[in-house]
Short mmCIF file of C-alpha atoms and ligand atoms in Angstrom, two decimals:
data_model
loop_
_atom_site.label_atom_id
_atom_site.label_comp_id
_atom_site.label_asym_id
_atom_site.label_seq_id
_atom_site.Cartn_x
_atom_site.Cartn_y
_atom_site.Cartn_z
CA MET A 1 0.00 0.00 0.00
CA LYS A 2 1.32 3.41 -0.96
CA ASP A 3 -0.04 5.26 2.05
CA ALA A 4 1.14 3.27 5.03
CA LYS A 5 0.02 5.77 7.68
CA PRO A 6 -2.53 4.25 10.10
CA PHE A 7 -6.09 5.32 9.38
CA PRO A 8 -7.78 7.86 11.70
CA VAL A 9 -9.95 6.40 14.48
CA LEU A 10 -13.63 6.07 13.56
CA LYS A 11 -15.84 8.52 15.47
CA ASN A 12 -19.33 7.59 14.21
CA ASP A 13 -19.51 3.81 13.88
CA ASN A 14 -23.31 3.49 14.00
CA LEU A 15 -23.38 2.02 10.48
CA LEU A 16 -20.98 -0.79 11.39
CA ARG A 17 -22.71 -1.43 14.70
CA ALA A 18 -26.08 -1.69 12.98
CA ALA A 19 -24.57 -4.11 10.46
CA ARG A 20 -23.22 -6.30 13.26
CA GLY A 21 -26.45 -6.17 15.28
CA GLU A 22 -24.96 -4.05 18.07
CA VAL A 23 -26.67 -1.19 19.90
CA VAL A 24 -26.63 2.16 18.04
CA ASP A 25 -26.79 5.76 19.32
CA ARG A 26 -29.06 6.63 16.43
CA VAL A 27 -30.40 4.85 13.36
CA PRO A 28 -27.68 5.26 10.70
CA VAL A 29 -28.72 6.71 7.36
CA TRP A 30 -27.04 7.05 3.99
CA VAL A 31 -28.46 7.22 0.47
CA MET A 32 -27.60 5.16 -2.59
CA ARG A 33 -26.09 7.54 -5.19
CA GLN A 34 -25.67 10.19 -2.48
CA ALA A 35 -22.75 11.58 -4.49
CA GLY A 36 -24.44 12.33 -7.75
CA ARG A 37 -26.37 14.47 -10.12
CA TYR A 38 -28.85 16.01 -7.65
CA LEU A 39 -25.89 17.95 -6.17
CA PRO A 40 -25.09 21.21 -8.02
CA GLU A 41 -21.42 20.93 -7.01
CA PHE A 42 -21.28 17.49 -8.67
CA GLN A 43 -22.82 18.88 -11.86
CA GLU A 44 -20.28 21.70 -11.75
CA LEU A 45 -17.34 19.30 -11.42
CA ARG A 46 -18.76 17.09 -14.19
CA LYS A 47 -18.69 20.06 -16.59
CA GLN A 48 -14.93 20.01 -16.27
CA HIS A 49 -14.24 16.27 -16.14
CA ASP A 50 -15.47 13.19 -17.94
CA PHE A 51 -17.30 10.69 -15.68
CA PHE A 52 -14.62 7.99 -15.77
CA THR A 53 -11.85 10.58 -15.35
CA VAL A 54 -13.46 11.43 -12.02
CA CYS A 55 -13.52 7.73 -11.10
CA ARG A 56 -9.88 7.26 -12.14
CA THR A 57 -8.44 10.33 -10.40
CA PRO A 58 -8.34 9.69 -6.63
CA GLU A 59 -8.37 13.43 -5.76
CA LEU A 60 -11.53 13.96 -7.84
CA ALA A 61 -13.20 10.74 -6.67
CA CYS A 62 -12.55 11.78 -3.06
CA GLU A 63 -13.86 15.29 -3.67
CA VAL A 64 -17.15 13.91 -5.03
CA THR A 65 -17.36 11.30 -2.25
CA MET A 66 -17.06 14.16 0.25
CA GLN A 67 -19.67 16.43 -1.37
CA PRO A 68 -22.82 14.97 0.26
CA LEU A 69 -21.08 14.80 3.65
CA ARG A 70 -20.45 18.54 3.60
CA ARG A 71 -24.15 19.19 3.25
CA PHE A 72 -25.87 16.44 5.23
CA ASP A 73 -25.43 14.67 8.57
CA LEU A 74 -25.00 11.25 6.94
CA ASP A 75 -23.70 8.18 8.77
CA ALA A 76 -21.74 6.68 5.87
CA SER A 77 -19.75 7.56 2.80
CA ILE A 78 -19.56 5.45 -0.35
CA ILE A 79 -16.55 5.68 -2.60
CA PHE A 80 -17.30 7.42 -5.87
CA SER A 81 -16.96 4.96 -8.74
CA ASP A 82 -19.30 2.85 -10.88
CA ILE A 83 -20.18 -0.82 -11.23
CA LEU A 84 -19.03 -0.65 -14.86
CA VAL A 85 -15.35 -0.25 -14.00
CA ILE A 86 -15.13 -4.06 -13.95
CA PRO A 87 -16.29 -4.48 -17.58
CA GLN A 88 -13.73 -1.76 -18.44
CA ALA A 89 -10.95 -3.60 -16.63
CA LEU A 90 -12.00 -6.74 -18.53
CA GLY A 91 -11.27 -4.94 -21.77
CA LEU A 92 -14.61 -3.46 -22.87
CA THR A 93 -15.01 0.20 -23.72
CA VAL A 94 -17.59 1.93 -21.50
CA GLU A 95 -18.73 5.48 -22.26
CA MET A 96 -21.05 7.63 -20.15
CA HIS A 97 -23.44 9.52 -22.46
CA ALA A 98 -25.29 12.50 -20.99
CA GLY A 99 -28.99 11.83 -20.70
CA VAL A 100 -28.54 8.21 -21.83
CA GLY A 101 -26.33 6.52 -19.26
CA PRO A 102 -23.64 3.96 -19.89
CA VAL A 103 -22.93 2.78 -23.44
CA LEU A 104 -20.69 -0.20 -24.32
CA PRO A 105 -20.12 0.16 -28.08
CA GLN A 106 -18.65 -3.34 -28.55
CA PRO A 107 -20.84 -5.60 -26.42
CA ILE A 108 -20.44 -9.34 -25.93
CA LYS A 109 -22.84 -10.66 -28.57
CA VAL A 110 -22.02 -14.35 -28.85
CA PRO A 111 -20.01 -16.79 -26.69
CA ASP A 112 -17.00 -16.42 -28.99
CA ASP A 113 -16.79 -12.75 -27.91
CA LEU A 114 -15.86 -13.89 -24.40
CA LYS A 115 -12.36 -14.44 -25.83
CA ARG A 116 -12.08 -10.64 -26.05
CA LEU A 117 -12.22 -10.35 -22.26
CA THR A 118 -8.93 -9.91 -20.41
CA PRO A 119 -9.30 -11.25 -16.86
CA ASP A 120 -5.51 -11.48 -16.46
CA GLY A 121 -4.37 -8.19 -15.07
CA ALA A 122 -7.92 -6.87 -14.54
CA LEU A 123 -7.27 -6.27 -10.85
CA SER A 124 -4.17 -4.18 -11.50
CA ARG A 125 -6.21 -2.04 -13.90
CA LEU A 126 -8.57 -1.28 -10.99
CA SER A 127 -5.83 -0.17 -8.58
CA TYR A 128 -7.04 3.46 -8.88
CA VAL A 129 -10.15 2.48 -6.88
CA GLY A 130 -7.94 1.18 -4.09
CA ASP A 131 -5.91 4.39 -4.20
CA ALA A 132 -9.09 6.48 -3.94
CA ILE A 133 -10.33 4.38 -1.00
CA THR A 134 -7.04 4.75 0.91
CA MET A 135 -6.94 8.48 0.26
CA MET A 136 -10.58 8.83 1.28
CA ARG A 137 -10.04 7.04 4.60
CA HIS A 138 -7.52 9.73 5.50
CA LYS A 139 -9.65 12.60 4.23
CA LEU A 140 -12.66 11.35 6.20
CA ASP A 141 -10.62 11.65 9.38
CA GLY A 142 -12.81 8.99 11.01
CA ARG A 143 -16.02 10.96 10.61
CA VAL A 144 -18.07 8.06 9.18
CA PRO A 145 -17.26 4.63 7.71
CA LEU A 146 -16.34 4.25 4.04
CA ILE A 147 -18.31 1.76 1.93
CA GLY A 148 -16.77 0.01 -1.07
CA PHE A 149 -18.91 -1.72 -3.69
CA SER A 150 -19.19 -3.85 -6.79
CA GLY A 151 -21.85 -4.84 -9.27
CA ALA A 152 -22.97 -8.48 -9.04
CA PRO A 153 -22.38 -10.97 -11.88
CA TRP A 154 -25.87 -11.07 -13.41
CA THR A 155 -26.12 -7.26 -13.46
CA LEU A 156 -22.67 -6.83 -15.02
CA MET A 157 -23.29 -9.60 -17.58
CA GLY A 158 -26.46 -7.74 -18.56
CA TYR A 159 -24.66 -4.45 -19.28
CA MET A 160 -21.90 -6.30 -21.16
CA ILE A 161 -24.33 -8.16 -23.43
CA GLU A 162 -26.94 -5.42 -23.92
CA GLY A 163 -24.28 -2.76 -24.51
CA GLY A 164 -25.87 -0.50 -21.89
CA GLY A 165 -29.02 -0.32 -19.81
CA SER A 166 -32.03 -2.24 -21.07
CA LYS A 167 -35.72 -2.21 -20.25
CA THR A 168 -36.14 -5.91 -21.10
CA MET A 169 -32.69 -7.55 -20.92
CA SER A 170 -33.91 -9.57 -23.90
CA LYS A 171 -30.43 -10.38 -25.29
CA THR A 172 -29.08 -11.43 -21.92
CA LYS A 173 -32.11 -13.59 -21.18
CA ALA A 174 -31.76 -15.21 -24.60
CA TRP A 175 -28.13 -16.06 -23.65
CA LEU A 176 -29.33 -17.93 -20.56
CA LYS A 177 -31.57 -20.14 -22.71
CA ASP A 178 -29.42 -20.42 -25.87
CA TYR A 179 -25.99 -20.72 -24.25
CA PRO A 180 -26.49 -21.95 -20.66
CA GLU A 181 -22.95 -23.34 -20.32
CA ASP A 182 -21.34 -20.18 -21.70
CA SER A 183 -23.58 -18.11 -19.45
CA LYS A 184 -22.21 -20.00 -16.44
CA LEU A 185 -18.69 -19.48 -17.71
CA PHE A 186 -19.35 -15.76 -18.11
CA LEU A 187 -20.93 -15.43 -14.64
CA ASN A 188 -18.04 -17.36 -13.07
CA LEU A 189 -15.45 -15.19 -14.82
CA LEU A 190 -17.21 -12.10 -13.43
CA THR A 191 -17.48 -13.66 -9.96
CA ASP A 192 -13.70 -14.25 -9.90
CA ALA A 193 -13.04 -10.64 -10.90
CA ILE A 194 -15.51 -9.34 -8.29
CA VAL A 195 -13.94 -11.35 -5.44
CA ASP A 196 -10.47 -10.02 -6.37
CA TYR A 197 -11.86 -6.50 -6.60
CA LEU A 198 -13.69 -6.56 -3.25
CA GLU A 199 -10.67 -8.08 -1.51
CA MET A 200 -8.53 -5.28 -2.89
CA GLN A 201 -11.03 -2.68 -1.61
CA VAL A 202 -10.91 -4.14 1.92
CA LYS A 203 -7.10 -4.13 1.84
CA ALA A 204 -7.21 -0.51 0.70
CA GLY A 205 -9.42 0.49 3.64
CA ALA A 206 -13.11 -0.12 2.78
CA GLN A 207 -14.92 -0.61 6.10
CA MET A 208 -18.03 -2.17 4.62
CA LEU A 209 -18.98 -3.51 1.17
CA GLN A 210 -22.16 -3.51 -0.89
CA VAL A 211 -22.87 -5.84 -3.80
CA PHE A 212 -25.36 -4.32 -6.27
CA GLU A 213 -27.54 -6.85 -8.07
CA SER A 214 -29.58 -3.99 -9.51
CA SER A 215 -30.91 -5.99 -12.46
CA ALA A 216 -32.37 -8.80 -10.34
CA GLU A 217 -35.73 -7.17 -11.10
CA HIS A 218 -35.62 -8.69 -14.59
CA LEU A 219 -35.46 -12.29 -13.35
CA SER A 220 -38.28 -14.58 -12.25
CA LYS A 221 -37.79 -16.13 -8.85
CA GLU A 222 -36.70 -19.38 -10.47
CA ASP A 223 -34.17 -17.61 -12.69
CA PHE A 224 -32.91 -15.47 -9.79
CA LEU A 225 -32.21 -18.65 -7.81
CA GLU A 226 -30.41 -20.19 -10.80
CA TRP A 227 -28.56 -17.26 -12.36
CA SER A 228 -27.88 -14.88 -9.49
CA VAL A 229 -27.91 -16.61 -6.11
CA PRO A 230 -25.10 -19.19 -6.65
CA TYR A 231 -22.70 -16.44 -7.71
CA LEU A 232 -23.75 -14.12 -4.87
CA ARG A 233 -23.05 -17.01 -2.49
CA ARG A 234 -19.63 -17.64 -4.03
CA ILE A 235 -18.67 -13.96 -3.82
CA ARG A 236 -19.32 -13.81 -0.10
CA ASP A 237 -17.90 -17.24 0.75
CA GLU A 238 -14.67 -16.80 -1.22
CA LEU A 239 -14.13 -13.26 -0.03
CA VAL A 240 -14.51 -14.22 3.64
CA ASP A 241 -12.32 -17.27 3.11
CA ARG A 242 -9.53 -15.26 1.50
CA LEU A 243 -9.59 -12.52 4.12
CA ASN A 244 -9.54 -15.11 6.92
CA LYS A 245 -6.59 -16.91 5.35
CA LYS A 246 -4.66 -13.66 5.16
CA VAL A 247 -5.73 -12.67 8.71
CA ILE A 248 -7.36 -9.49 7.40
CA PRO A 249 -10.45 -8.53 9.44
CA VAL A 250 -13.66 -9.28 7.53
CA VAL A 251 -15.94 -6.26 7.03
CA PRO A 252 -19.77 -6.37 6.95
CA ILE A 253 -21.20 -7.03 3.50
CA THR A 254 -24.56 -5.85 2.13
CA LEU A 255 -26.46 -7.53 -0.66
CA PHE A 256 -28.84 -5.27 -2.58
CA ALA A 257 -30.81 -7.32 -5.10
CA LYS A 258 -33.32 -4.88 -6.51
CA GLY A 259 -36.62 -6.51 -7.36
CA ALA A 260 -35.80 -9.78 -5.59
CA GLY A 261 -38.24 -9.29 -2.72
CA HIS A 262 -39.67 -12.67 -3.74
CA SER A 263 -36.54 -14.36 -2.40
CA LEU A 264 -35.71 -12.66 0.90
CA LYS A 265 -35.50 -15.92 2.79
CA GLU A 266 -33.09 -17.33 0.20
CA GLN A 267 -31.04 -14.10 0.31
CA SER A 268 -30.85 -14.32 4.10
CA GLU A 269 -29.17 -17.74 3.82
CA LEU A 270 -26.17 -16.50 1.79
CA GLY A 271 -24.12 -15.21 4.71
CA TYR A 272 -24.44 -11.48 3.99
CA ASP A 273 -24.69 -9.28 7.08
CA VAL A 274 -27.12 -6.80 5.58
CA ILE A 275 -29.91 -7.17 3.02
CA GLY A 276 -30.96 -4.08 1.11
CA LEU A 277 -34.65 -3.77 0.29
CA ASP A 278 -36.35 -1.90 -2.51
CA TRP A 279 -39.54 0.02 -1.72
CA THR A 280 -41.88 -2.73 -2.95
CA VAL A 281 -41.12 -4.77 0.18
CA ASP A 282 -42.97 -4.29 3.46
CA PRO A 283 -40.48 -3.85 6.35
CA ILE A 284 -42.41 -6.06 8.76
CA GLU A 285 -42.87 -8.88 6.24
CA ALA A 286 -39.17 -8.62 5.34
CA ARG A 287 -38.15 -8.93 8.99
CA ASN A 288 -40.34 -12.01 9.40
CA LEU A 289 -38.76 -13.62 6.35
CA VAL A 290 -35.09 -12.96 7.14
CA GLY A 291 -35.29 -13.59 10.89
CA PRO A 292 -33.65 -11.62 13.71
CA ASN A 293 -29.95 -12.07 12.79
CA ILE A 294 -29.72 -10.03 9.60
CA THR A 295 -29.63 -6.26 9.30
CA LEU A 296 -32.10 -4.68 6.87
CA GLN A 297 -31.37 -1.59 4.79
CA GLY A 298 -33.81 0.62 2.93
CA ASN A 299 -36.35 1.26 1.68
CA LEU A 300 -38.11 4.58 1.07
CA ASP A 301 -39.43 5.03 -2.46
CA PRO A 302 -37.04 7.52 -4.16
CA GLN A 303 -40.16 9.24 -5.51
CA ASP A 304 -41.19 10.08 -1.93
CA MET A 305 -38.31 12.57 -2.00
CA TYR A 306 -40.54 14.71 -4.24
CA ARG A 307 -43.32 14.98 -1.62
CA ASN A 308 -43.61 18.11 0.50
CA PRO A 309 -41.45 18.21 3.66
CA ASP A 310 -44.26 17.27 6.05
CA GLU A 311 -45.32 14.29 3.97
CA LEU A 312 -41.72 13.15 3.51
CA ARG A 313 -41.07 13.49 7.25
CA ASN A 314 -44.14 11.40 8.05
CA LEU A 315 -43.33 8.71 5.50
CA THR A 316 -39.76 8.47 6.80
CA THR A 317 -40.82 8.31 10.44
CA GLU A 318 -43.37 5.63 9.66
CA MET A 319 -40.74 3.59 7.82
CA VAL A 320 -38.22 3.82 10.66
CA HIS A 321 -40.89 2.82 13.18
CA LYS A 322 -41.69 -0.28 11.13
CA PHE A 323 -38.03 -1.37 10.95
CA GLY A 324 -37.13 -0.42 14.52
CA LYS A 325 -33.82 0.69 16.00
CA SER A 326 -32.06 -2.65 16.04
CA ARG A 327 -30.38 -4.15 12.97
CA TYR A 328 -31.56 -1.37 10.69
CA ILE A 329 -29.82 1.05 8.29
CA ALA A 330 -32.08 3.71 6.76
CA ASN A 331 -31.74 4.36 3.02
CA LEU A 332 -33.86 4.76 -0.07
CA GLY A 333 -35.10 1.66 -1.89
CA HIS A 334 -32.92 2.59 -4.89
CA GLY A 335 -30.66 5.45 -5.95
CA ILE A 336 -31.65 9.08 -5.41
CA THR A 337 -32.88 10.60 -8.67
CA PRO A 338 -31.33 13.67 -10.31
CA GLN A 339 -34.17 16.20 -9.78
CA THR A 340 -34.54 15.49 -6.05
CA PRO A 341 -34.68 18.77 -4.08
CA LEU A 342 -31.69 19.18 -1.77
CA ALA A 343 -34.07 20.05 1.06
CA SER A 344 -35.52 16.52 0.89
CA MET A 345 -32.17 15.03 1.84
CA GLU A 346 -32.12 17.21 4.93
CA VAL A 347 -35.67 16.24 5.85
CA LEU A 348 -34.92 12.55 5.33
CA VAL A 349 -31.74 12.51 7.41
CA GLU A 350 -33.25 14.53 10.24
CA ALA A 351 -36.46 12.46 10.30
CA VAL A 352 -34.46 9.21 10.53
CA HIS A 353 -32.33 10.51 13.39
CA LYS A 354 -35.33 11.86 15.30
CA ALA A 355 -37.69 8.93 14.74
CA LEU A 356 -36.51 6.71 17.60
O1 CP3 B 1 -22.89 7.89 -4.42
C1 CP3 B 1 -22.81 6.70 -4.74
O2 CP3 B 1 -23.72 5.87 -4.54
C2 CP3 B 1 -21.49 6.19 -5.30
C3 CP3 B 1 -21.38 6.22 -6.70
C4 CP3 B 1 -22.12 5.25 -7.61
C5 CP3 B 1 -22.36 5.58 -8.97
N1 CP3 B 1 -22.84 4.48 -9.60
C6 CP3 B 1 -22.08 6.88 -9.59
C7 CP3 B 1 -22.77 7.27 -10.85
C8 CP3 B 1 -22.57 3.95 -7.41
C9 CP3 B 1 -22.63 3.13 -6.14
C10 CP3 B 1 -23.01 3.47 -8.67
C11 CP3 B 1 -23.50 2.11 -8.89
C12 CP3 B 1 -24.17 1.78 -10.16
N2 CP3 B 1 -23.84 2.18 -11.43
C13 CP3 B 1 -25.26 0.88 -10.26
C14 CP3 B 1 -25.87 0.14 -9.10
C15 CP3 B 1 -26.78 1.01 -8.32
C16 CP3 B 1 -28.11 1.26 -8.96
O3 CP3 B 1 -28.46 2.43 -9.10
O4 CP3 B 1 -28.79 0.28 -9.30
C17 CP3 B 1 -25.61 0.80 -11.62
C18 CP3 B 1 -26.73 -0.03 -12.19
C19 CP3 B 1 -24.70 1.61 -12.36
C20 CP3 B 1 -24.64 1.80 -13.81
C21 CP3 B 1 -24.89 3.21 -14.16
N3 CP3 B 1 -24.00 4.24 -13.98
C22 CP3 B 1 -26.07 3.77 -14.74
C23 CP3 B 1 -27.30 2.98 -15.12
C24 CP3 B 1 -25.86 5.14 -14.90
C25 CP3 B 1 -26.75 6.17 -15.56
C26 CP3 B 1 -28.00 6.42 -14.88
C27 CP3 B 1 -27.88 6.98 -13.48
O5 CP3 B 1 -28.62 6.51 -12.61
O6 CP3 B 1 -27.09 7.88 -13.25
C28 CP3 B 1 -24.58 5.41 -14.37
C29 CP3 B 1 -23.95 6.75 -14.26
C30 CP3 B 1 -23.59 7.24 -12.92
N4 CP3 B 1 -22.99 6.49 -11.93
C31 CP3 B 1 -23.73 8.57 -12.47
C32 CP3 B 1 -23.22 8.60 -11.16
C33 CP3 B 1 -23.12 9.78 -10.26
C34 CP3 B 1 -24.26 9.75 -13.28
C35 CP3 B 1 -23.43 9.94 -14.49
C36 CP3 B 1 -23.04 11.34 -14.84
O7 CP3 B 1 -22.48 12.07 -13.99
O8 CP3 B 1 -23.24 11.69 -15.99
#
């Protein structure tokens, strides 16, 4: 590691305590995509720098990671990056088009295209994320924990085959039926890269990890159990195994499988410490399904951030009351959307902290 100085002592560890099922001073709250387009200072910085330049330049990535913390009393930071840095490190071009989102101009169309992927050396091409994490730990000065993250195999495979976001994932789903063995090969290749990547983030200083299976919503329950769950299990098991072997302390890991509320019990059996919920799931039903030994995260509808302050405050308070103070991390049920009023973030954070 370049920066060998010890990290500053953590002052607000409510996030980590909630993840481990310990008593908290207050319900911790952070927001998926909290560093992002709803912040004018992010928009300003983006005028000067391309999206992936920000990701690849630790000073810029740290600046953007810090932006929401300057404005709001959040209990966590999440390193600024994107799930699509893995496809990039595997040799695919990824562009971020304004108003469109990610575009991969040379997608993986047929199994033969898998030969274009370059898993050897992928981890070294992601070292800038580790550098940003280490730098950020120092810049945070122990204020809140730093979360690292990765996309999950099914979600990444989807972007790599579709060539970007997709409303139907039709090409990727066709792969599962037409090329089941190659699909497994592809998902296993991604799983290996993800385990390496998450291990590197922990070594660099990530204090918690989140695995984003954002495209789970496209899979039936049966397909989720076949094409997502085995790889999610392998990520967690291999990561914990490797860290244990190297005597590196294991950090709490969150699984966020958007749209997989049909399989909460199955998710709770994968060894993750925290399960993220989207807003379609009822907190009380979720708790009954996962049992008492898992922390839940979520799950306010991001659209509720457009309600007036009183309504938003009431909705937030009601949500926190349903989850309770133990084993709970407040968040939205998916990423914050670009037009969200800044004032809503303040209302949300304050309402969570005051609810219990
Ligand atoms: O603050 C944070 O949460 C950390 C940063 C972060 C980004 N992307 C920055 C970003 C994180 C955790 C992600 C994860 C990510 N990226 C996911 C999983 C989470 C989810 O929302 O489901 C996915 C599916 C992606 C892929 C991706 N990147 C999409 C679909 C888009 C475009 C649409 C959108 O929601 O922004 C991006 C671009 C992106 N990633 C932006 C940011 C701030 C905006 C791009 C810009 O500045 O032009």
